[in-house]
Amino acid sequence: MKKVLFISLLSVVLLSASLSLAQEKAKVAYPVGYRDWPHVKSMLIHDPKHPLYNPFSGLHHIYVNKKGLEAYKKGGPSPDGTIIVFDLLEATVDQGAYVEGARKFIGVMQKDSKKFKETGGWGFDAFEKDTKNSFVKDGGKGCYNCHLGQKDKDYVFSKYRP
Amino acid sequence: MKKVLFISLLSVVLLSASLSLAQEKAKVAYPVGYRDWPHVKSMLIHDPKHPLYNPFSGLHHIYVNKKGLEAYKKGGPSPDGTIIVFDLLEATVDQGAYVEGARKFIGVMQKDSKKFKETGGWGFDAFEKDTKNSFVKDGGKGCYNCHLGQKDKDYVFSKYRP
């Protein structure tokens, strides 16, 4: 009887833990059509000595939806509805030039000051390669912790390049 | 009398030459608002050994207007009204990453199969730095001569990156 009770209690604990993990999964939708959105800026991390080399090595482009473009250009805080995409590609050298290779992943920030109150008003997620499979397992807390250093810039690292 | 006639004739010749040069100047308008257009692809030429290092060294981005986007994605010939912009920036190394610097120039291709019949249906021009000052003095013939190698691809070098 004790054994049965123990197993039942264990099941409840495991179920709760599993539900809790489920709640920590992707909160941000895949940004359908982002490749047609305005291009904010780009950067190529090529040297293993760069502090962000792992996992951000390669050529990345930043895109923003129309809702967020004006604020990006002005440099002010982003309005609710803004979606920013960090599109990271392999960069391979061909005849003395870095050319774009396969997609590593896309990172997404979505502004919703109510829904994402706990993380500066931004939801964070990431999708592997060319898929819509999220691989962020902590509800975006890891992303947020790094972006926290940019609190005075509304948690956004990139600046619009005219 | 002979001297006056000679000078008059010389003036006519110089005036004609000058008018002819004027006709060879920019035929393509500056592409206002192109920074909001869809981003086709990018490439960074960093090694002086690259055949296009001079004058294309740096990070370039290709943009296309809405009129030309579908054909670019499909890979087919561009319809009249298509405008393609080659946006070339200095690329400087900062802490192990190439970051975007000042604009070197933008190159522009505009499709109009009647107006630009002599150059494959494309008008070519280029504008220096952040200005609207064209610096192409041969009516785009130099550009065309190089693009001629891509005749079977409607004279366009770049392919859309999904």
PDB file of C-alpha atoms in Angstrom:
ATOM      1  CA  MET A   1       0.000   0.000   0.000  1.00  0.00           C
ATOM      2  CA  LYS A   2       2.800   2.379   0.921  1.00  0.00           C
ATOM      3  CA  LYS A   3       4.504   1.557  -2.398  1.00  0.00           C
ATOM      4  CA  VAL A   4       1.330   2.335  -4.368  1.00  0.00           C
ATOM      5  CA  LEU A   5       0.910   5.628  -2.521  1.00  0.00           C
ATOM      6  CA  PHE A   6       4.546   6.526  -3.184  1.00  0.00           C
ATOM      7  CA  ILE A   7       4.194   5.796  -6.904  1.00  0.00           C
ATOM      8  CA  SER A   8       0.964   7.843  -7.075  1.00  0.00           C
ATOM      9  CA  LEU A   9       2.618  10.790  -5.339  1.00  0.00           C
ATOM     10  CA  LEU A  10       5.634  10.479  -7.618  1.00  0.00           C
ATOM     11  CA  SER A  11       3.329  10.543 -10.660  1.00  0.00           C
ATOM     12  CA  VAL A  12       1.671  13.731  -9.419  1.00  0.00           C
ATOM     13  CA  VAL A  13       5.048  15.358  -8.890  1.00  0.00           C
ATOM     14  CA  LEU A  14       6.303  14.305 -12.339  1.00  0.00           C
ATOM     15  CA  LEU A  15       3.068  15.448 -13.981  1.00  0.00           C
ATOM     16  CA  SER A  16       3.285  18.830 -12.276  1.00  0.00           C
ATOM     17  CA  ALA A  17       6.919  19.195 -13.339  1.00  0.00           C
ATOM     18  CA  SER A  18       6.008  18.249 -16.893  1.00  0.00           C
ATOM     19  CA  LEU A  19       3.138  20.772 -16.996  1.00  0.00           C
ATOM     20  CA  SER A  20       5.434  23.409 -15.592  1.00  0.00           C
ATOM     21  CA  LEU A  21       7.978  22.694 -18.346  1.00  0.00           C
ATOM     22  CA  ALA A  22       5.203  22.865 -20.942  1.00  0.00           C
ATOM     23  CA  GLN A  23       4.291  26.338 -19.684  1.00  0.00           C
ATOM     24  CA  GLU A  24       7.887  27.423 -20.194  1.00  0.00           C
ATOM     25  CA  LYS A  25       7.825  26.560 -23.894  1.00  0.00           C
ATOM     26  CA  ALA A  26       7.472  28.928 -26.866  1.00  0.00           C
ATOM     27  CA  LYS A  27       5.200  31.882 -26.247  1.00  0.00           C
ATOM     28  CA  VAL A  28       6.016  33.676 -29.471  1.00  0.00           C
ATOM     29  CA  ALA A  29       4.602  32.664 -32.847  1.00  0.00           C
ATOM     30  CA  TYR A  30       6.875  31.966 -35.828  1.00  0.00           C
ATOM     31  CA  PRO A  31       7.126  35.278 -37.738  1.00  0.00           C
ATOM     32  CA  VAL A  32       5.556  34.249 -41.046  1.00  0.00           C
ATOM     33  CA  GLY A  33       6.711  36.438 -43.962  1.00  0.00           C
ATOM     34  CA  TYR A  34       9.556  38.152 -42.101  1.00  0.00           C
ATOM     35  CA  ARG A  35      11.900  37.871 -45.099  1.00  0.00           C
ATOM     36  CA  ASP A  36       9.845  40.581 -46.817  1.00  0.00           C
ATOM     37  CA  TRP A  37      10.113  42.939 -43.815  1.00  0.00           C
ATOM     38  CA  PRO A  38      12.455  45.942 -43.726  1.00  0.00           C
ATOM     39  CA  HIS A  39      16.108  45.177 -43.041  1.00  0.00           C
ATOM     40  CA  VAL A  40      17.504  46.979 -39.998  1.00  0.00           C
ATOM     41  CA  LYS A  41      21.226  46.089 -40.065  1.00  0.00           C
ATOM     42  CA  SER A  42      23.722  43.218 -40.358  1.00  0.00           C
ATOM     43  CA  MET A  43      26.921  41.942 -38.741  1.00  0.00           C
ATOM     44  CA  LEU A  44      29.313  39.052 -39.351  1.00  0.00           C
ATOM     45  CA  ILE A  45      30.951  37.322 -36.364  1.00  0.00           C
ATOM     46  CA  HIS A  46      33.922  35.441 -37.812  1.00  0.00           C
ATOM     47  CA  ASP A  47      36.559  35.231 -35.034  1.00  0.00           C
ATOM     48  CA  PRO A  48      36.269  32.525 -32.310  1.00  0.00           C
ATOM     49  CA  LYS A  49      37.645  35.157 -29.914  1.00  0.00           C
ATOM     50  CA  HIS A  50      34.462  37.218 -30.224  1.00  0.00           C
ATOM     51  CA  PRO A  51      32.476  36.976 -26.946  1.00  0.00           C
ATOM     52  CA  LEU A  52      29.307  36.000 -28.827  1.00  0.00           C
ATOM     53  CA  TYR A  53      30.974  33.555 -31.252  1.00  0.00           C
ATOM     54  CA  ASN A  54      29.129  30.661 -29.642  1.00  0.00           C
ATOM     55  CA  PRO A  55      26.288  30.449 -30.660  1.00  0.00           C
ATOM     56  CA  PHE A  56      26.162  33.604 -32.843  1.00  0.00           C
ATOM     57  CA  SER A  57      29.020  32.980 -35.306  1.00  0.00           C
ATOM     58  CA  GLY A  58      28.051  33.723 -38.896  1.00  0.00           C
ATOM     59  CA  LEU A  59      26.295  36.523 -40.742  1.00  0.00           C
ATOM     60  CA  HIS A  60      23.159  37.852 -39.121  1.00  0.00           C
ATOM     61  CA  HIS A  61      20.519  40.204 -40.440  1.00  0.00           C
ATOM     62  CA  ILE A  62      17.937  42.002 -38.330  1.00  0.00           C
ATOM     63  CA  TYR A  63      14.422  42.519 -39.714  1.00  0.00           C
ATOM     64  CA  VAL A  64      11.478  44.380 -38.189  1.00  0.00           C
ATOM     65  CA  ASN A  65       7.792  44.385 -39.032  1.00  0.00           C
ATOM     66  CA  LYS A  66       6.061  47.589 -40.190  1.00  0.00           C
ATOM     67  CA  LYS A  67       4.597  48.141 -36.722  1.00  0.00           C
ATOM     68  CA  GLY A  68       8.069  48.543 -35.238  1.00  0.00           C
ATOM     69  CA  LEU A  69       9.949  50.271 -38.056  1.00  0.00           C
ATOM     70  CA  GLU A  70       9.338  53.912 -37.128  1.00  0.00           C
ATOM     71  CA  ALA A  71      10.460  53.484 -33.515  1.00  0.00           C
ATOM     72  CA  TYR A  72      13.602  51.646 -34.704  1.00  0.00           C
ATOM     73  CA  LYS A  73      14.442  54.513 -37.051  1.00  0.00           C
ATOM     74  CA  LYS A  74      13.846  57.103 -34.323  1.00  0.00           C
ATOM     75  CA  GLY A  75      15.662  55.067 -31.701  1.00  0.00           C
ATOM     76  CA  GLY A  76      12.816  55.180 -29.194  1.00  0.00           C
ATOM     77  CA  PRO A  77      11.044  52.329 -27.345  1.00  0.00           C
ATOM     78  CA  SER A  78       9.090  49.890 -29.516  1.00  0.00           C
ATOM     79  CA  PRO A  79       5.274  49.896 -29.523  1.00  0.00           C
ATOM     80  CA  ASP A  80       3.248  46.804 -28.669  1.00  0.00           C
ATOM     81  CA  GLY A  81       2.968  44.616 -31.762  1.00  0.00           C
ATOM     82  CA  THR A  82       6.600  45.119 -32.777  1.00  0.00           C
ATOM     83  CA  ILE A  83       8.336  41.936 -33.939  1.00  0.00           C
ATOM     84  CA  ILE A  84      12.101  41.834 -34.442  1.00  0.00           C
ATOM     85  CA  VAL A  85      13.828  38.904 -36.160  1.00  0.00           C
ATOM     86  CA  PHE A  86      17.526  37.998 -35.806  1.00  0.00           C
ATOM     87  CA  ASP A  87      18.248  35.821 -38.867  1.00  0.00           C
ATOM     88  CA  LEU A  88      21.546  33.935 -38.440  1.00  0.00           C
ATOM     89  CA  LEU A  89      23.256  32.264 -41.421  1.00  0.00           C
ATOM     90  CA  GLU A  90      26.467  30.309 -41.784  1.00  0.00           C
ATOM     91  CA  ALA A  91      29.130  32.451 -43.495  1.00  0.00           C
ATOM     92  CA  THR A  92      31.608  30.584 -45.675  1.00  0.00           C
ATOM     93  CA  VAL A  93      34.617  32.042 -47.483  1.00  0.00           C
ATOM     94  CA  ASP A  94      34.592  31.733 -51.271  1.00  0.00           C
ATOM     95  CA  GLN A  95      37.377  33.324 -53.367  1.00  0.00           C
ATOM     96  CA  GLY A  96      38.074  36.055 -50.832  1.00  0.00           C
ATOM     97  CA  ALA A  97      34.500  36.857 -49.885  1.00  0.00           C
ATOM     98  CA  TYR A  98      32.106  35.759 -47.146  1.00  0.00           C
ATOM     99  CA  VAL A  99      28.972  34.343 -48.743  1.00  0.00           C
ATOM    100  CA  GLU A 100      25.727  33.339 -47.080  1.00  0.00           C
ATOM    101  CA  GLY A 101      25.299  29.674 -46.196  1.00  0.00           C
ATOM    102  CA  ALA A 102      22.623  27.637 -44.440  1.00  0.00           C
ATOM    103  CA  ARG A 103      20.411  29.195 -41.796  1.00  0.00           C
ATOM    104  CA  LYS A 104      21.489  28.330 -38.219  1.00  0.00           C
ATOM    105  CA  PHE A 105      18.389  29.689 -36.510  1.00  0.00           C
ATOM    106  CA  ILE A 106      16.185  32.735 -36.190  1.00  0.00           C
ATOM    107  CA  GLY A 107      15.694  34.562 -32.897  1.00  0.00           C
ATOM    108  CA  VAL A 108      12.454  36.469 -32.379  1.00  0.00           C
ATOM    109  CA  MET A 109      11.440  39.275 -30.007  1.00  0.00           C
ATOM    110  CA  GLN A 110       7.782  40.245 -29.793  1.00  0.00           C
ATOM    111  CA  LYS A 111       6.588  43.292 -27.845  1.00  0.00           C
ATOM    112  CA  ASP A 112       3.503  42.905 -25.688  1.00  0.00           C
ATOM    113  CA  SER A 113       3.851  44.892 -22.494  1.00  0.00           C
ATOM    114  CA  LYS A 114       1.036  43.005 -20.729  1.00  0.00           C
ATOM    115  CA  LYS A 115       1.657  39.436 -21.893  1.00  0.00           C
ATOM    116  CA  PHE A 116       5.421  39.647 -21.353  1.00  0.00           C
ATOM    117  CA  LYS A 117       5.435  41.931 -18.311  1.00  0.00           C
ATOM    118  CA  GLU A 118       7.922  39.661 -16.507  1.00  0.00           C
ATOM    119  CA  THR A 119      10.560  40.015 -19.248  1.00  0.00           C
ATOM    120  CA  GLY A 120      10.614  43.712 -19.997  1.00  0.00           C
ATOM    121  CA  GLY A 121       7.517  43.599 -22.190  1.00  0.00           C
ATOM    122  CA  TRP A 122       9.247  41.334 -24.712  1.00  0.00           C
ATOM    123  CA  GLY A 123       8.598  37.687 -25.534  1.00  0.00           C
ATOM    124  CA  PHE A 124      11.667  35.769 -26.755  1.00  0.00           C
ATOM    125  CA  ASP A 125      11.879  32.638 -28.857  1.00  0.00           C
ATOM    126  CA  ALA A 126      14.097  30.934 -31.424  1.00  0.00           C
ATOM    127  CA  PHE A 127      13.448  28.513 -34.278  1.00  0.00           C
ATOM    128  CA  GLU A 128      16.033  26.108 -35.628  1.00  0.00           C
ATOM    129  CA  LYS A 129      17.332  26.180 -39.209  1.00  0.00           C
ATOM    130  CA  ASP A 130      14.518  26.618 -41.755  1.00  0.00           C
ATOM    131  CA  THR A 131      11.900  25.058 -39.502  1.00  0.00           C
ATOM    132  CA  LYS A 132       9.208  26.413 -37.222  1.00  0.00           C
ATOM    133  CA  ASN A 133      10.528  24.280 -34.342  1.00  0.00           C
ATOM    134  CA  SER A 134      11.240  26.327 -31.243  1.00  0.00           C
ATOM    135  CA  PHE A 135      14.290  25.229 -29.273  1.00  0.00           C
ATOM    136  CA  VAL A 136      13.985  27.687 -26.376  1.00  0.00           C
ATOM    137  CA  LYS A 137      13.142  25.650 -23.280  1.00  0.00           C
ATOM    138  CA  ASP A 138      13.246  28.247 -20.506  1.00  0.00           C
ATOM    139  CA  GLY A 139      10.476  30.521 -21.735  1.00  0.00           C
ATOM    140  CA  GLY A 140      13.071  32.971 -23.056  1.00  0.00           C
ATOM    141  CA  LYS A 141      14.606  33.771 -19.654  1.00  0.00           C
ATOM    142  CA  GLY A 142      18.132  33.145 -20.955  1.00  0.00           C
ATOM    143  CA  CYS A 143      17.563  35.576 -23.828  1.00  0.00           C
ATOM    144  CA  TYR A 144      16.048  38.130 -21.446  1.00  0.00           C
ATOM    145  CA  ASN A 145      18.952  37.909 -18.983  1.00  0.00           C
ATOM    146  CA  CYS A 146      21.376  38.957 -21.728  1.00  0.00           C
ATOM    147  CA  HIS A 147      19.066  41.660 -23.126  1.00  0.00           C
ATOM    148  CA  LEU A 148      18.635  43.051 -19.602  1.00  0.00           C
ATOM    149  CA  GLY A 149      21.944  44.879 -20.111  1.00  0.00           C
ATOM    150  CA  GLN A 150      20.161  47.006 -22.750  1.00  0.00           C
ATOM    151  CA  LYS A 151      17.302  48.006 -20.431  1.00  0.00           C
ATOM    152  CA  ASP A 152      17.804  51.710 -21.169  1.00  0.00           C
ATOM    153  CA  LYS A 153      17.415  50.921 -24.894  1.00  0.00           C
ATOM    154  CA  ASP A 154      14.160  48.996 -24.393  1.00  0.00           C
ATOM    155  CA  TYR A 155      16.177  45.742 -24.234  1.00  0.00           C
ATOM    156  CA  VAL A 156      17.191  45.988 -27.922  1.00  0.00           C
ATOM    157  CA  PHE A 157      20.874  45.671 -28.926  1.00  0.00           C
ATOM    158  CA  SER A 158      20.680  46.725 -32.571  1.00  0.00           C
ATOM    159  CA  LYS A 159      20.363  50.239 -33.930  1.00  0.00           C
ATOM    160  CA  TYR A 160      18.782  51.000 -37.264  1.00  0.00           C
ATOM    161  CA  ARG A 161      21.359  51.671 -39.995  1.00  0.00           C
ATOM    162  CA  PRO A 162      20.058  54.318 -42.430  1.00  0.00           C
TER     163      PRO A 162
ATOM    164  CA  MET B   1      38.001  84.732 -92.340  1.00  0.00           C
ATOM    165  CA  LYS B   2      39.274  81.175 -92.483  1.00  0.00           C
ATOM    166  CA  LYS B   3      40.248  81.446 -88.810  1.00  0.00           C
ATOM    167  CA  VAL B   4      36.729  82.600 -87.796  1.00  0.00           C
ATOM    168  CA  LEU B   5      35.174  79.784 -89.793  1.00  0.00           C
ATOM    169  CA  PHE B   6      37.537  77.282 -88.155  1.00  0.00           C
ATOM    170  CA  ILE B   7      36.673  78.544 -84.653  1.00  0.00           C
ATOM    171  CA  SER B   8      32.948  78.439 -85.442  1.00  0.00           C
ATOM    172  CA  LEU B   9      33.220  74.888 -86.720  1.00  0.00           C
ATOM    173  CA  LEU B  10      35.294  73.927 -83.681  1.00  0.00           C
ATOM    174  CA  SER B  11      32.607  75.406 -81.413  1.00  0.00           C
ATOM    175  CA  VAL B  12      29.927  73.364 -83.159  1.00  0.00           C
ATOM    176  CA  VAL B  13      32.006  70.198 -82.755  1.00  0.00           C
ATOM    177  CA  LEU B  14      32.675  70.894 -79.049  1.00  0.00           C
ATOM    178  CA  LEU B  15      29.012  71.750 -78.432  1.00  0.00           C
ATOM    179  CA  SER B  16      27.920  68.491 -80.088  1.00  0.00           C
ATOM    180  CA  ALA B  17      30.436  66.514 -78.055  1.00  0.00           C
ATOM    181  CA  SER B  18      29.249  68.218 -74.892  1.00  0.00           C
ATOM    182  CA  LEU B  19      25.589  67.472 -75.697  1.00  0.00           C
ATOM    183  CA  SER B  20      26.525  63.891 -76.475  1.00  0.00           C
ATOM    184  CA  LEU B  21      28.238  63.580 -73.072  1.00  0.00           C
ATOM    185  CA  ALA B  22      25.187  65.088 -71.392  1.00  0.00           C
ATOM    186  CA  GLN B  23      23.037  62.400 -73.014  1.00  0.00           C
ATOM    187  CA  GLU B  24      25.323  59.756 -71.529  1.00  0.00           C
ATOM    188  CA  LYS B  25      24.632  60.875 -67.975  1.00  0.00           C
ATOM    189  CA  ALA B  26      22.261  59.286 -65.439  1.00  0.00           C
ATOM    190  CA  LYS B  27      19.107  57.825 -66.948  1.00  0.00           C
ATOM    191  CA  VAL B  28      17.926  56.136 -63.767  1.00  0.00           C
ATOM    192  CA  ALA B  29      16.267  58.000 -60.895  1.00  0.00           C
ATOM    193  CA  TYR B  30      17.560  57.690 -57.332  1.00  0.00           C
ATOM    194  CA  PRO B  31      15.523  54.877 -55.697  1.00  0.00           C
ATOM    195  CA  VAL B  32      13.771  56.817 -52.941  1.00  0.00           C
ATOM    196  CA  GLY B  33      12.737  54.594 -50.008  1.00  0.00           C
ATOM    197  CA  TYR B  34      14.744  51.529 -51.077  1.00  0.00           C
ATOM    198  CA  ARG B  35      15.893  50.846 -47.479  1.00  0.00           C
ATOM    199  CA  ASP B  36      12.337  49.688 -46.709  1.00  0.00           C
ATOM    200  CA  TRP B  37      12.286  47.283 -49.687  1.00  0.00           C
ATOM    201  CA  PRO B  38      12.708  43.506 -49.307  1.00  0.00           C
ATOM    202  CA  HIS B  39      16.266  42.284 -48.782  1.00  0.00           C
ATOM    203  CA  VAL B  40      17.406  39.783 -51.415  1.00  0.00           C
ATOM    204  CA  LYS B  41      20.848  38.679 -50.154  1.00  0.00           C
ATOM    205  CA  SER B  42      24.228  39.932 -48.897  1.00  0.00           C
ATOM    206  CA  MET B  43      27.953  39.307 -49.373  1.00  0.00           C
ATOM    207  CA  LEU B  44      31.155  40.624 -47.821  1.00  0.00           C
ATOM    208  CA  ILE B  45      34.254  41.046 -50.013  1.00  0.00           C
ATOM    209  CA  HIS B  46      37.189  41.292 -47.614  1.00  0.00           C
ATOM    210  CA  ASP B  47      40.251  39.917 -49.430  1.00  0.00           C
ATOM    211  CA  PRO B  48      42.201  42.156 -51.875  1.00  0.00           C
ATOM    212  CA  LYS B  49      42.720  39.014 -53.975  1.00  0.00           C
ATOM    213  CA  HIS B  50      38.996  38.869 -54.788  1.00  0.00           C
ATOM    214  CA  PRO B  51      38.500  39.777 -58.482  1.00  0.00           C
ATOM    215  CA  LEU B  52      35.854  42.382 -57.579  1.00  0.00           C
ATOM    216  CA  TYR B  53      37.696  43.853 -54.565  1.00  0.00           C
ATOM    217  CA  ASN B  54      38.126  47.129 -56.407  1.00  0.00           C
ATOM    218  CA  PRO B  55      35.626  48.809 -56.286  1.00  0.00           C
ATOM    219  CA  PHE B  56      33.285  46.369 -54.495  1.00  0.00           C
ATOM    220  CA  SER B  57      35.174  45.667 -51.246  1.00  0.00           C
ATOM    221  CA  GLY B  58      32.952  45.802 -48.169  1.00  0.00           C
ATOM    222  CA  LEU B  59      29.562  44.428 -47.199  1.00  0.00           C
ATOM    223  CA  HIS B  60      26.842  44.740 -49.801  1.00  0.00           C
ATOM    224  CA  HIS B  61      23.125  44.142 -49.514  1.00  0.00           C
ATOM    225  CA  ILE B  62      20.764  43.711 -52.454  1.00  0.00           C
ATOM    226  CA  TYR B  63      17.236  45.138 -52.238  1.00  0.00           C
ATOM    227  CA  VAL B  64      14.371  44.894 -54.735  1.00  0.00           C
ATOM    228  CA  ASN B  65      11.118  46.809 -55.042  1.00  0.00           C
ATOM    229  CA  LYS B  66       7.762  45.007 -54.739  1.00  0.00           C
ATOM    230  CA  LYS B  67       7.342  44.966 -58.522  1.00  0.00           C
ATOM    231  CA  GLY B  68      10.408  42.770 -58.925  1.00  0.00           C
ATOM    232  CA  LEU B  69      10.206  40.570 -55.824  1.00  0.00           C
ATOM    233  CA  GLU B  70       8.161  37.663 -57.192  1.00  0.00           C
ATOM    234  CA  ALA B  71      10.382  37.161 -60.249  1.00  0.00           C
ATOM    235  CA  TYR B  72      13.484  37.263 -58.026  1.00  0.00           C
ATOM    236  CA  LYS B  73      12.035  34.570 -55.779  1.00  0.00           C
ATOM    237  CA  LYS B  74      11.073  32.417 -58.770  1.00  0.00           C
ATOM    238  CA  GLY B  75      14.372  33.041 -60.540  1.00  0.00           C
ATOM    239  CA  GLY B  76      12.730  34.183 -63.786  1.00  0.00           C
ATOM    240  CA  PRO B  77      13.286  37.355 -65.844  1.00  0.00           C
ATOM    241  CA  SER B  78      12.277  40.629 -64.159  1.00  0.00           C
ATOM    242  CA  PRO B  79       9.182  42.521 -65.309  1.00  0.00           C
ATOM    243  CA  ASP B  80       9.338  46.145 -66.467  1.00  0.00           C
ATOM    244  CA  GLY B  81       9.285  48.416 -63.426  1.00  0.00           C
ATOM    245  CA  THR B  82      11.672  46.259 -61.417  1.00  0.00           C
ATOM    246  CA  ILE B  83      14.319  48.219 -59.510  1.00  0.00           C
ATOM    247  CA  ILE B  84      17.294  46.463 -57.899  1.00  0.00           C
ATOM    248  CA  VAL B  85      19.638  48.263 -55.503  1.00  0.00           C
ATOM    249  CA  PHE B  86      23.181  47.161 -54.650  1.00  0.00           C
ATOM    250  CA  ASP B  87      23.950  48.917 -51.337  1.00  0.00           C
ATOM    251  CA  LEU B  88      27.694  48.852 -50.595  1.00  0.00           C
ATOM    252  CA  LEU B  89      29.037  49.675 -47.110  1.00  0.00           C
ATOM    253  CA  GLU B  90      32.507  49.785 -45.631  1.00  0.00           C
ATOM    254  CA  ALA B  91      33.077  46.740 -43.393  1.00  0.00           C
ATOM    255  CA  THR B  92      35.380  47.273 -40.434  1.00  0.00           C
ATOM    256  CA  VAL B  93      36.534  44.661 -37.923  1.00  0.00           C
ATOM    257  CA  ASP B  94      35.534  45.254 -34.304  1.00  0.00           C
ATOM    258  CA  GLN B  95      36.366  42.668 -31.606  1.00  0.00           C
ATOM    259  CA  GLY B  96      36.311  39.742 -34.034  1.00  0.00           C
ATOM    260  CA  ALA B  97      33.291  40.782 -36.065  1.00  0.00           C
ATOM    261  CA  TYR B  98      32.732  42.696 -39.289  1.00  0.00           C
ATOM    262  CA  VAL B  99      30.413  45.626 -38.605  1.00  0.00           C
ATOM    263  CA  GLU B 100      28.787  47.978 -41.073  1.00  0.00           C
ATOM    264  CA  GLY B 101      30.538  51.275 -41.747  1.00  0.00           C
ATOM    265  CA  ALA B 102      29.930  54.219 -44.048  1.00  0.00           C
ATOM    266  CA  ARG B 103      28.140  53.777 -47.356  1.00  0.00           C
ATOM    267  CA  LYS B 104      30.525  53.669 -50.353  1.00  0.00           C
ATOM    268  CA  PHE B 105      27.843  53.928 -53.035  1.00  0.00           C
ATOM    269  CA  ILE B 106      24.622  52.380 -54.252  1.00  0.00           C
ATOM    270  CA  GLY B 107      24.305  50.796 -57.673  1.00  0.00           C
ATOM    271  CA  VAL B 108      20.875  50.726 -59.308  1.00  0.00           C
ATOM    272  CA  MET B 109      19.359  48.631 -62.100  1.00  0.00           C
ATOM    273  CA  GLN B 110      15.980  49.618 -63.482  1.00  0.00           C
ATOM    274  CA  LYS B 111      14.085  47.426 -65.954  1.00  0.00           C
ATOM    275  CA  ASP B 112      12.398  49.126 -68.898  1.00  0.00           C
ATOM    276  CA  SER B 113      12.636  46.975 -72.001  1.00  0.00           C
ATOM    277  CA  LYS B 114      11.831  49.860 -74.377  1.00  0.00           C
ATOM    278  CA  LYS B 115      13.771  52.721 -72.780  1.00  0.00           C
ATOM    279  CA  PHE B 116      16.888  50.616 -72.166  1.00  0.00           C
ATOM    280  CA  LYS B 117      16.667  48.373 -75.252  1.00  0.00           C
ATOM    281  CA  GLU B 118      20.370  48.925 -76.039  1.00  0.00           C
ATOM    282  CA  THR B 119      21.507  47.529 -72.659  1.00  0.00           C
ATOM    283  CA  GLY B 120      19.464  44.379 -72.248  1.00  0.00           C
ATOM    284  CA  GLY B 121      16.346  46.228 -71.077  1.00  0.00           C
ATOM    285  CA  TRP B 122      18.151  47.517 -67.983  1.00  0.00           C
ATOM    286  CA  GLY B 123      19.198  51.049 -67.071  1.00  0.00           C
ATOM    287  CA  PHE B 124      22.273  51.252 -64.829  1.00  0.00           C
ATOM    288  CA  ASP B 125      23.379  54.020 -62.508  1.00  0.00           C
ATOM    289  CA  ALA B 126      25.265  54.590 -59.252  1.00  0.00           C
ATOM    290  CA  PHE B 127      25.091  57.245 -56.532  1.00  0.00           C
ATOM    291  CA  GLU B 128      27.996  58.125 -54.285  1.00  0.00           C
ATOM    292  CA  LYS B 129      27.926  57.712 -50.495  1.00  0.00           C
ATOM    293  CA  ASP B 130      24.659  58.961 -48.959  1.00  0.00           C
ATOM    294  CA  THR B 131      24.001  61.444 -51.763  1.00  0.00           C
ATOM    295  CA  LYS B 132      21.818  61.415 -54.843  1.00  0.00           C
ATOM    296  CA  ASN B 133      24.835  62.354 -57.014  1.00  0.00           C
ATOM    297  CA  SER B 134      25.312  59.965 -59.898  1.00  0.00           C
ATOM    298  CA  PHE B 135      28.912  59.226 -60.771  1.00  0.00           C
ATOM    299  CA  VAL B 136      28.306  57.023 -63.815  1.00  0.00           C
ATOM    300  CA  LYS B 137      29.564  58.947 -66.846  1.00  0.00           C
ATOM    301  CA  ASP B 138      29.189  56.426 -69.672  1.00  0.00           C
ATOM    302  CA  GLY B 139      25.435  55.951 -69.539  1.00  0.00           C
ATOM    303  CA  GLY B 140      25.928  52.661 -67.690  1.00  0.00           C
ATOM    304  CA  LYS B 141      27.790  50.919 -70.531  1.00  0.00           C
ATOM    305  CA  GLY B 142      30.584  49.791 -68.184  1.00  0.00           C
ATOM    306  CA  CYS B 143      28.042  48.215 -65.831  1.00  0.00           C
ATOM    307  CA  TYR B 144      26.256  46.584 -68.749  1.00  0.00           C
ATOM    308  CA  ASN B 145      29.462  45.111 -70.190  1.00  0.00           C
ATOM    309  CA  CYS B 146      30.067  43.222 -66.958  1.00  0.00           C
ATOM    310  CA  HIS B 147      26.412  42.172 -66.534  1.00  0.00           C
ATOM    311  CA  LEU B 148      26.437  40.901 -70.143  1.00  0.00           C
ATOM    312  CA  GLY B 149      28.046  37.704 -68.815  1.00  0.00           C
ATOM    313  CA  GLN B 150      24.739  36.989 -67.035  1.00  0.00           C
ATOM    314  CA  LYS B 151      22.623  37.383 -70.178  1.00  0.00           C
ATOM    315  CA  ASP B 152      20.940  34.002 -69.659  1.00  0.00           C
ATOM    316  CA  LYS B 153      19.904  35.185 -66.166  1.00  0.00           C
ATOM    317  CA  ASP B 154      18.369  38.435 -67.445  1.00  0.00           C
ATOM    318  CA  TYR B 155      21.705  40.216 -66.696  1.00  0.00           C
ATOM    319  CA  VAL B 156      21.290  39.794 -62.918  1.00  0.00           C
ATOM    320  CA  PHE B 157      24.120  38.309 -60.825  1.00  0.00           C
ATOM    321  CA  SER B 158      22.347  37.784 -57.502  1.00  0.00           C
ATOM    322  CA  LYS B 159      19.917  35.029 -56.623  1.00  0.00           C
ATOM    323  CA  TYR B 160      17.240  35.451 -53.969  1.00  0.00           C
ATOM    324  CA  ARG B 161      18.170  33.805 -50.645  1.00  0.00           C
ATOM    325  CA  PRO B 162      15.054  32.363 -48.961  1.00  0.00           C
TER     326      PRO B 162
END
